[in-house]
GROMACS .gro file of C-alpha atoms in nm:
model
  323
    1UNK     CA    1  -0.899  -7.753   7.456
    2UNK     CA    2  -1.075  -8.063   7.443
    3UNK     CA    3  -1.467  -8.062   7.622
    4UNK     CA    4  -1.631  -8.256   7.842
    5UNK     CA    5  -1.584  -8.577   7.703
    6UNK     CA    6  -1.328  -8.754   7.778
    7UNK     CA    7  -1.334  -9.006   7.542
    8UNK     CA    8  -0.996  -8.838   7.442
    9UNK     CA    9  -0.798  -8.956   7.726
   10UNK     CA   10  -0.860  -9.375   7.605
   11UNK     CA   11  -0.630  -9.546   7.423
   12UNK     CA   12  -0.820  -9.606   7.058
   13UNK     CA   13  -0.846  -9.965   7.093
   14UNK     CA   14  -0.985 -10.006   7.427
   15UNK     CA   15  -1.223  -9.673   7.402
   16UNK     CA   16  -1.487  -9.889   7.205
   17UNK     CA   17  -1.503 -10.163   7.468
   18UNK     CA   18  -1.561  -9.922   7.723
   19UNK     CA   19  -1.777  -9.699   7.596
   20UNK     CA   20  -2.011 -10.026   7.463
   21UNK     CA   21  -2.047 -10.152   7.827
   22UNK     CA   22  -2.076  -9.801   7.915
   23UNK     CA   23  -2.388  -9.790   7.699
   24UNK     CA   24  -2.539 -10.152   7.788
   25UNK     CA   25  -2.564 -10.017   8.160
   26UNK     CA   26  -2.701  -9.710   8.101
   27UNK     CA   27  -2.988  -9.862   7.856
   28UNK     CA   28  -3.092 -10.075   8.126
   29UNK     CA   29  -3.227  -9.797   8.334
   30UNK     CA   30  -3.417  -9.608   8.112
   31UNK     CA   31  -3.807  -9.664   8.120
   32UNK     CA   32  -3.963  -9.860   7.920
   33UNK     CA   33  -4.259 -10.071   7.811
   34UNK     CA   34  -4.183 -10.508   7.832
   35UNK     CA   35  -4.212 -10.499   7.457
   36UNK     CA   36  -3.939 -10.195   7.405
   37UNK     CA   37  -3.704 -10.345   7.716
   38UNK     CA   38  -3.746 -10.730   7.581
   39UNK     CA   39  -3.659 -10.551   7.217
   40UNK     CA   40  -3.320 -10.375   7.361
   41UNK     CA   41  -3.240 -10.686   7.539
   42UNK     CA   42  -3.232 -10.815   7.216
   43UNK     CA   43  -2.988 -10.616   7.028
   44UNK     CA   44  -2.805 -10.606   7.321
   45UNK     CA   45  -2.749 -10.935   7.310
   46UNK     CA   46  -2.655 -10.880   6.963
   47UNK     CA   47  -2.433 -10.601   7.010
   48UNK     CA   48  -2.257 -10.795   7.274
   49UNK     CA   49  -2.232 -11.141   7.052
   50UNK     CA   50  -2.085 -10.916   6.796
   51UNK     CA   51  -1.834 -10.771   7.003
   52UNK     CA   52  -1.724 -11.093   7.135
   53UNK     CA   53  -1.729 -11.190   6.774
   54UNK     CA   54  -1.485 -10.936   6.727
   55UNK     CA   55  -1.209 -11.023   7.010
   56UNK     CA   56  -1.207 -11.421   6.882
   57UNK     CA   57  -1.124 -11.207   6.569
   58UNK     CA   58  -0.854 -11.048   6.715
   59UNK     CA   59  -0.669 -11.247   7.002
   60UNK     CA   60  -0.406 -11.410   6.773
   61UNK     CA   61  -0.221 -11.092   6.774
   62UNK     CA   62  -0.219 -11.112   7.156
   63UNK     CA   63  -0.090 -11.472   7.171
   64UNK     CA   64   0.351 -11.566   7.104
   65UNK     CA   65   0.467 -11.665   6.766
   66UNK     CA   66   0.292 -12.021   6.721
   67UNK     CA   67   0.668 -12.215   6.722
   68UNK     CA   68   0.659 -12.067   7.113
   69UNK     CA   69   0.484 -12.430   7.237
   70UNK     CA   70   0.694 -12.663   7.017
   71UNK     CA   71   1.018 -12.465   7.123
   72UNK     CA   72   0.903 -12.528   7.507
   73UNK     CA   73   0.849 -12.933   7.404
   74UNK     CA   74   1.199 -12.955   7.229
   75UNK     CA   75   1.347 -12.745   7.534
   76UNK     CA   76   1.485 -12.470   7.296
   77UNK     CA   77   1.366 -12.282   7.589
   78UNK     CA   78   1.384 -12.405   7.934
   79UNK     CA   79   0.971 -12.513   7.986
   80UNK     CA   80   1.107 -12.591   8.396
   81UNK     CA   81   1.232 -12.231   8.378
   82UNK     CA   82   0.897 -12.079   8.283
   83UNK     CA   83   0.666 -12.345   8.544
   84UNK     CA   84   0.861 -12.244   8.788
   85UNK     CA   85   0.753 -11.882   8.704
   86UNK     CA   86   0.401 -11.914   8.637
   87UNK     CA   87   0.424 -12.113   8.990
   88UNK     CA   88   0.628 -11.779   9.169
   89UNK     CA   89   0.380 -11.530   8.989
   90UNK     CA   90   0.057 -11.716   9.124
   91UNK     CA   91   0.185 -11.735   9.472
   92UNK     CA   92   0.246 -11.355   9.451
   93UNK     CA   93  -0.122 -11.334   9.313
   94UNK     CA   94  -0.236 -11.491   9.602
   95UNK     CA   95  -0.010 -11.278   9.863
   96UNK     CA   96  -0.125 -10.984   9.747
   97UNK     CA   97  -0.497 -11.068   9.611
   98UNK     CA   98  -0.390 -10.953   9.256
   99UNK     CA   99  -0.686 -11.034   9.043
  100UNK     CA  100  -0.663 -11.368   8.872
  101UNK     CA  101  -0.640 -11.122   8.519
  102UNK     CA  102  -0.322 -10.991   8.656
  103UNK     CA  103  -0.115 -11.292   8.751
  104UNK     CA  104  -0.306 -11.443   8.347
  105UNK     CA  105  -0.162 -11.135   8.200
  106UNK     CA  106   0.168 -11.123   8.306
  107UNK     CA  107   0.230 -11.509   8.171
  108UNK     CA  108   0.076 -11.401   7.888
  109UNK     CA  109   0.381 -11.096   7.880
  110UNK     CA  110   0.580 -11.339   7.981
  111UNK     CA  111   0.546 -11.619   7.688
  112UNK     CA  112   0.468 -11.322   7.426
  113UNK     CA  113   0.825 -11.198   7.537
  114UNK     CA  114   1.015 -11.545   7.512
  115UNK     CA  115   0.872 -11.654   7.200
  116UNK     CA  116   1.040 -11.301   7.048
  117UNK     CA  117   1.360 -11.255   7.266
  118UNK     CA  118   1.604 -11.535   7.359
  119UNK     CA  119   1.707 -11.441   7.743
  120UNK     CA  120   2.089 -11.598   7.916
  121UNK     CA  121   2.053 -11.933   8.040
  122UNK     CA  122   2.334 -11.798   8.328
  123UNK     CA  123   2.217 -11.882   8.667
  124UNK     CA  124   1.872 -11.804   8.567
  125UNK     CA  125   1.876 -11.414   8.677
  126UNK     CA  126   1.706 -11.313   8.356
  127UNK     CA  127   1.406 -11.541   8.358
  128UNK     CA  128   1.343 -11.428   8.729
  129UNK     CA  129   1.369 -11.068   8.603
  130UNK     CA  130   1.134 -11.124   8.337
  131UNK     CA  131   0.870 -11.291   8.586
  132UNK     CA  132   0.860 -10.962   8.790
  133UNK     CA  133   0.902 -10.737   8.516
  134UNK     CA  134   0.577 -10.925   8.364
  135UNK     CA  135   0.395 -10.918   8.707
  136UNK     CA  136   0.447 -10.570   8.788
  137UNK     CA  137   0.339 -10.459   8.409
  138UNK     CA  138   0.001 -10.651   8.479
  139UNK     CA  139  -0.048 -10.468   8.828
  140UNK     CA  140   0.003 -10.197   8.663
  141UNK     CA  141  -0.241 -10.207   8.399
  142UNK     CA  142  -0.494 -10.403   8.633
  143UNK     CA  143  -0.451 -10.336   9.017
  144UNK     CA  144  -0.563 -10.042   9.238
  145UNK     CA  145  -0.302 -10.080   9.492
  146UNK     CA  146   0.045 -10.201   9.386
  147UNK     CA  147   0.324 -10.288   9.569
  148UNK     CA  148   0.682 -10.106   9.525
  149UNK     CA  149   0.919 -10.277   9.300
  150UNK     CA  150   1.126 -10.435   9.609
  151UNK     CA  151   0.804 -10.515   9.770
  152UNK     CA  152   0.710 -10.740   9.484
  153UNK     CA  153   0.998 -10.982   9.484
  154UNK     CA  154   0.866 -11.182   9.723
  155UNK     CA  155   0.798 -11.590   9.752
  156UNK     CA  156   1.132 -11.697   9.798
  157UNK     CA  157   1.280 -11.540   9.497
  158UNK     CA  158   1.674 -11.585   9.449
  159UNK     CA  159   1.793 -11.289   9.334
  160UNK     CA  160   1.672 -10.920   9.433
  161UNK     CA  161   1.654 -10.667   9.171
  162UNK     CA  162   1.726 -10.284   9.205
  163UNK     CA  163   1.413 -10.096   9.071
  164UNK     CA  164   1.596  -9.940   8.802
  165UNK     CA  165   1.698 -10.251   8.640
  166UNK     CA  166   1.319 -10.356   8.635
  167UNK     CA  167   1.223 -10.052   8.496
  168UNK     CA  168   1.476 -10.084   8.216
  169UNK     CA  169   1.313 -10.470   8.143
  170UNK     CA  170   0.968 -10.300   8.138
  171UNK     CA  171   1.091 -10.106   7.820
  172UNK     CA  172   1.220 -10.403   7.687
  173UNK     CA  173   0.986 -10.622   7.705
  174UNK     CA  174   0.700 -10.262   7.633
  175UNK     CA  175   0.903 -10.260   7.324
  176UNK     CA  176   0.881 -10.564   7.219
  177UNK     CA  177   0.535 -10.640   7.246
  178UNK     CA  178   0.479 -10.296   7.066
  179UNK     CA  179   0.288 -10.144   7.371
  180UNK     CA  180   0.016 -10.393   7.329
  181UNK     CA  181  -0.079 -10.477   7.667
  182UNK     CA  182  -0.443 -10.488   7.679
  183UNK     CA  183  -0.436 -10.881   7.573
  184UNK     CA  184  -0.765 -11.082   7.480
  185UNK     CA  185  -0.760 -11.317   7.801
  186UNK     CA  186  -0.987 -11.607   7.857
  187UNK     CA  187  -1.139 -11.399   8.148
  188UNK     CA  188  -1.318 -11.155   7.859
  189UNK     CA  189  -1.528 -11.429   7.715
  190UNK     CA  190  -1.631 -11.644   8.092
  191UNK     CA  191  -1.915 -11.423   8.181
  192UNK     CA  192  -2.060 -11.439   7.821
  193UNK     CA  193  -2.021 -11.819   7.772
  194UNK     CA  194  -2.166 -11.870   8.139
  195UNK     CA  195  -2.478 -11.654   8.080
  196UNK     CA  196  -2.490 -11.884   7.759
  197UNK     CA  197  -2.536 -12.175   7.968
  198UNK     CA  198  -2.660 -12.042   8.254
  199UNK     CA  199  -2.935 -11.705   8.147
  200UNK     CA  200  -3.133 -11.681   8.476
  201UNK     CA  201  -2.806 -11.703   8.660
  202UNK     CA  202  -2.896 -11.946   8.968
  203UNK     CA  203  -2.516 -12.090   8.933
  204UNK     CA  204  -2.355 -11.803   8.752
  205UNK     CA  205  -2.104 -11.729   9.032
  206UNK     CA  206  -1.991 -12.082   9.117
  207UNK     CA  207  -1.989 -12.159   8.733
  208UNK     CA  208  -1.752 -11.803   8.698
  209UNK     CA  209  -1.556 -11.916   8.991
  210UNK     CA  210  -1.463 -12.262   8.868
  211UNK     CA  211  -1.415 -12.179   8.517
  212UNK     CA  212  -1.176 -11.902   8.687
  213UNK     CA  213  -0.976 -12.169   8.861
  214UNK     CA  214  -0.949 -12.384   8.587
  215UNK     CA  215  -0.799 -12.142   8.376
  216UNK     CA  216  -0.519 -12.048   8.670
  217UNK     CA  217  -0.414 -12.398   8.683
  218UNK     CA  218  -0.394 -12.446   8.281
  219UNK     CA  219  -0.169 -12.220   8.270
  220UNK     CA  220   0.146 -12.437   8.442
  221UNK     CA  221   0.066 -12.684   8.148
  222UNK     CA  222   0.262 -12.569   7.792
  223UNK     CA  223   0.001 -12.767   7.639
  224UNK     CA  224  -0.265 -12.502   7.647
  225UNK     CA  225  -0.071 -12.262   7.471
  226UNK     CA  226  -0.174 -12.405   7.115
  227UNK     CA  227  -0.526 -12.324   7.247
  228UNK     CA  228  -0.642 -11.937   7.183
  229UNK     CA  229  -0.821 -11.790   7.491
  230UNK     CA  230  -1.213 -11.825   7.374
  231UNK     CA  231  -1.099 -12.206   7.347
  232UNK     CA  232  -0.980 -12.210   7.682
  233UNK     CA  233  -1.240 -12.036   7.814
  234UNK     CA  234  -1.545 -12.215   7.666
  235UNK     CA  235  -1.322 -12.531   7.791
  236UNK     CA  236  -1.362 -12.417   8.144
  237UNK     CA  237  -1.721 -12.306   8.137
  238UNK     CA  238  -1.793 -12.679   8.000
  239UNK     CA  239  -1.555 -12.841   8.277
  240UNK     CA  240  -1.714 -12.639   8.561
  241UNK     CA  241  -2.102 -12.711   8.380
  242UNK     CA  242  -1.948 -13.094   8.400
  243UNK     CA  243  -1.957 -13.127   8.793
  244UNK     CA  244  -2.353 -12.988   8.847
  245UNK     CA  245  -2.574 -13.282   8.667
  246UNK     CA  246  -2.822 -12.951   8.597
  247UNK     CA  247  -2.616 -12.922   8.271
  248UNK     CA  248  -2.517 -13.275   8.171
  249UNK     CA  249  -2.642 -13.196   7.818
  250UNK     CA  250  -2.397 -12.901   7.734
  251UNK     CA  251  -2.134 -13.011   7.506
  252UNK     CA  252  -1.851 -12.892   7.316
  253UNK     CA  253  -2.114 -12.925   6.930
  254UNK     CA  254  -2.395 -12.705   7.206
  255UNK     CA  255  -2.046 -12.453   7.290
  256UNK     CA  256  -2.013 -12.341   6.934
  257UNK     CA  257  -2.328 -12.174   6.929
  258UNK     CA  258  -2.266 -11.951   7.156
  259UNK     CA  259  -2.037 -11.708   6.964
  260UNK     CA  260  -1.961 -11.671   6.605
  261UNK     CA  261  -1.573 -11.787   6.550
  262UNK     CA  262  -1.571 -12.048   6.820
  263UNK     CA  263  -1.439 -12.372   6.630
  264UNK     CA  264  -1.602 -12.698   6.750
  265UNK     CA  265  -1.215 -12.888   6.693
  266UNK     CA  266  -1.053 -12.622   6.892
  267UNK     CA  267  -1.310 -12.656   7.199
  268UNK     CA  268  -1.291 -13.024   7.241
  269UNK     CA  269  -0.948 -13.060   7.206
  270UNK     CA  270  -0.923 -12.766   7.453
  271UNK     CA  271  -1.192 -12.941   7.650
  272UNK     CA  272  -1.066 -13.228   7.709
  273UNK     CA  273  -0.752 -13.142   7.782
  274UNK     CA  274  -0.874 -12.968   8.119
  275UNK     CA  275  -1.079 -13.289   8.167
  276UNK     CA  276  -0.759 -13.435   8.238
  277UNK     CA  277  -0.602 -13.134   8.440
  278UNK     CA  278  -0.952 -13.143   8.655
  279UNK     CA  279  -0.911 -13.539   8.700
  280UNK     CA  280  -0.549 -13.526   8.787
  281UNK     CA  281  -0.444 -13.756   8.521
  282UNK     CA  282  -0.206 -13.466   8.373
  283UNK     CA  283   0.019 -13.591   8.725
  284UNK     CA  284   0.341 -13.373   8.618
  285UNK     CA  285   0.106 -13.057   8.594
  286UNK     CA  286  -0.116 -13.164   8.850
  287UNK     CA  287   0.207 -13.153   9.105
  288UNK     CA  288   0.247 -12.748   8.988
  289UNK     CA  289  -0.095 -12.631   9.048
  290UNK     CA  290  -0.138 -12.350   9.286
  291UNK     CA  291  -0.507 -12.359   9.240
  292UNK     CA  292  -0.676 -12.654   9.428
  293UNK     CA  293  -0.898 -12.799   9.182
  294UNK     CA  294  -1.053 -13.040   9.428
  295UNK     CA  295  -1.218 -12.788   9.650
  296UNK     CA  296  -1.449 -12.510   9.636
  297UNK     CA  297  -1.261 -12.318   9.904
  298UNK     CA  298  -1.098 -11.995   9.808
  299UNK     CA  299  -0.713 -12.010   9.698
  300UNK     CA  300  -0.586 -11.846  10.032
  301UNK     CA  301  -0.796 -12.108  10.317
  302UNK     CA  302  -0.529 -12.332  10.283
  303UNK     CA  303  -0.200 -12.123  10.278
  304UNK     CA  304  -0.201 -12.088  10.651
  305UNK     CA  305  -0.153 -12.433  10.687
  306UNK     CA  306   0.115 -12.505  10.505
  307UNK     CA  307   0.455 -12.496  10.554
  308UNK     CA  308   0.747 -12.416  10.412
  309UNK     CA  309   1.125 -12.389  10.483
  310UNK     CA  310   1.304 -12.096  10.473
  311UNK     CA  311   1.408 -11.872  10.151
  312UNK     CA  312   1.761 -11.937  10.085
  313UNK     CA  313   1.965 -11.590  10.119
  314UNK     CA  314   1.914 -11.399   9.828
  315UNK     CA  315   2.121 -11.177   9.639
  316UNK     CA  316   2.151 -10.839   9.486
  317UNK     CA  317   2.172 -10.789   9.122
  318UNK     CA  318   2.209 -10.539   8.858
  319UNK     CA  319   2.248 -10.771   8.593
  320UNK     CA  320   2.325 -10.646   8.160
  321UNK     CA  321   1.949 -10.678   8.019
  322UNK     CA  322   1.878 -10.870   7.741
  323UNK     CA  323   1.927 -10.738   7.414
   0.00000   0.00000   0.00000
């Protein structure tokens, strides 16, 4: 019988993670004189540059084969297909106040899954049972509270699945991403790259918040999939830097610094494509954005005043899964 610890009960590769924050906060309480706490601030600081290090290291085998974006551009597979599900899984986000990791997750589930698996063009049943498969896999992993299987297919969705024929895609698509659904996400490196920028933290939240948003709305554009997430993140921190003249001097050459891995090229690229998505001049994204780039508001202030007509009927389906 195992003891007290239950250090046995974590998956091996997320134990490390946990238990490393686990320690970080716990150090910080312990007395100490300003010359031992300014020392373990230090190699804190250390430890967690290293560990950051060590997910730029790894998030390529969290990311779809790297034809995935050129088959989108040449329409192998249907890119309008997959907007318009990154679009339905965002307004679920923002029914239900999923965390934006969840509705990031499940595209990532999503595009990990297409860039394997070739699904039926027919009527487009199977890409709509792939978006909720995705999005209830990510509630899973990442939400307190989730909604029942029916309950999920919601925001005028065309087709209503049985549960069972869900739960058969979740082993489908399980299997095909080999279980791995702890993904490196932009979302892992924000805080880091913000206290970077930011280390007495007057800004901290709005700078989290807008980098947050940023990274929603980048991921309607198939252009930001040949970008790995510390790119995308460290593109958002500078965008959301950009708009408070407090930081005019932090740059894409300054970003590098910050972690070990980070790759100047990759960053500006990255970077300035979300210049574009921020200024609107990306128009045919711009159009599919469910985060409102122009405002500091909070996603749901303006869903109450919009409206929209009403869900065509739907219908029930059991439809053969993909093989």
């Amino acid at each position: 019988m195992p003891g007290d610890d239950a250090s046995y009960l974590l998956c091996a590769e997320d134990a490390g993670g946990a238990f490393f924050f686990a320690d970080v906060a716990a150090s910080t309480c312990t007395t100490a004189t300003d010359d031992d706490w300014c020392s373990r601030a230090e190699d804190e600081e250390s430890a967690a540059a290293s560990f950051v290090a060590e997910l730029i290291g790894g998030e390529a085998d969290y990311s779809p084969r790297s034809d995935y974006p050129d088959r989108l551009r040449s329409r192998c597979i249907d890119p309008t297909a997959r907007a318009d599900s990154v679009a339905w899984i965002l307004k679920v986000q923002e029914y239900y106040g999923f965390l934006p990791l969840t509705a990031y997750l499940a595209v990532n589930y999503m595009d990990r899954f297409l860039s394997l698996h070739r699904l039926p063009q027919e009527d487009g049943w199977a890409m709509q049972l792939l978006a909720v498969t995705c999005l209830s896999l990510a509630a899973k992993m990442e939400e307190t509270l989730v909604p029942s299987l029916l309950d999920l297919q919601i925001e005028s969705t065309r087709y209503i699945f049985e549960p069972r024929t869900i739960l058969r895609m979740e082993l489908l698509v399980l299997t095909a991403l080999n279980w791995r659904l702890r993904s490196v996400t932009p979302f892992m490196f924000i805080d880091f790259f913000v206290c970077k920028v930011d280390p007495r933290g007057k800004n901290t939240r709005y700078l989290i918040f807008r980098a947050t948003q940023m990274i929603l709305a980048a991921m309607h554009d198939i252009e930001f999939l040949d970008h790995c997430p510390s790119s995308m993140a460290a593109a958002a921190v500078l965008c959301a830097t950009g708009e408070m003249p407090s930081f005019a001097l932090v740059n894409p050459r300054l970003a590098v610094n910050w972690c070990i891995g980070l790759a100047e090229e990759g960053v500006r690229s990255c970077y300035k494509l979300m210049q574009q998505l921020v200024s609107g001049k990306r128009a045919a994204t711009a159009a599919a954005v469910a985060v409102n780039l122009c405002s500091d508001e909070v996603l749901s202030s303006n869903s109450s005043s919009c409206t929209t007509p009403p869900p065509p009927k739907r219908r029930k389906r059991s439809p053969p899964l993909v093989t």
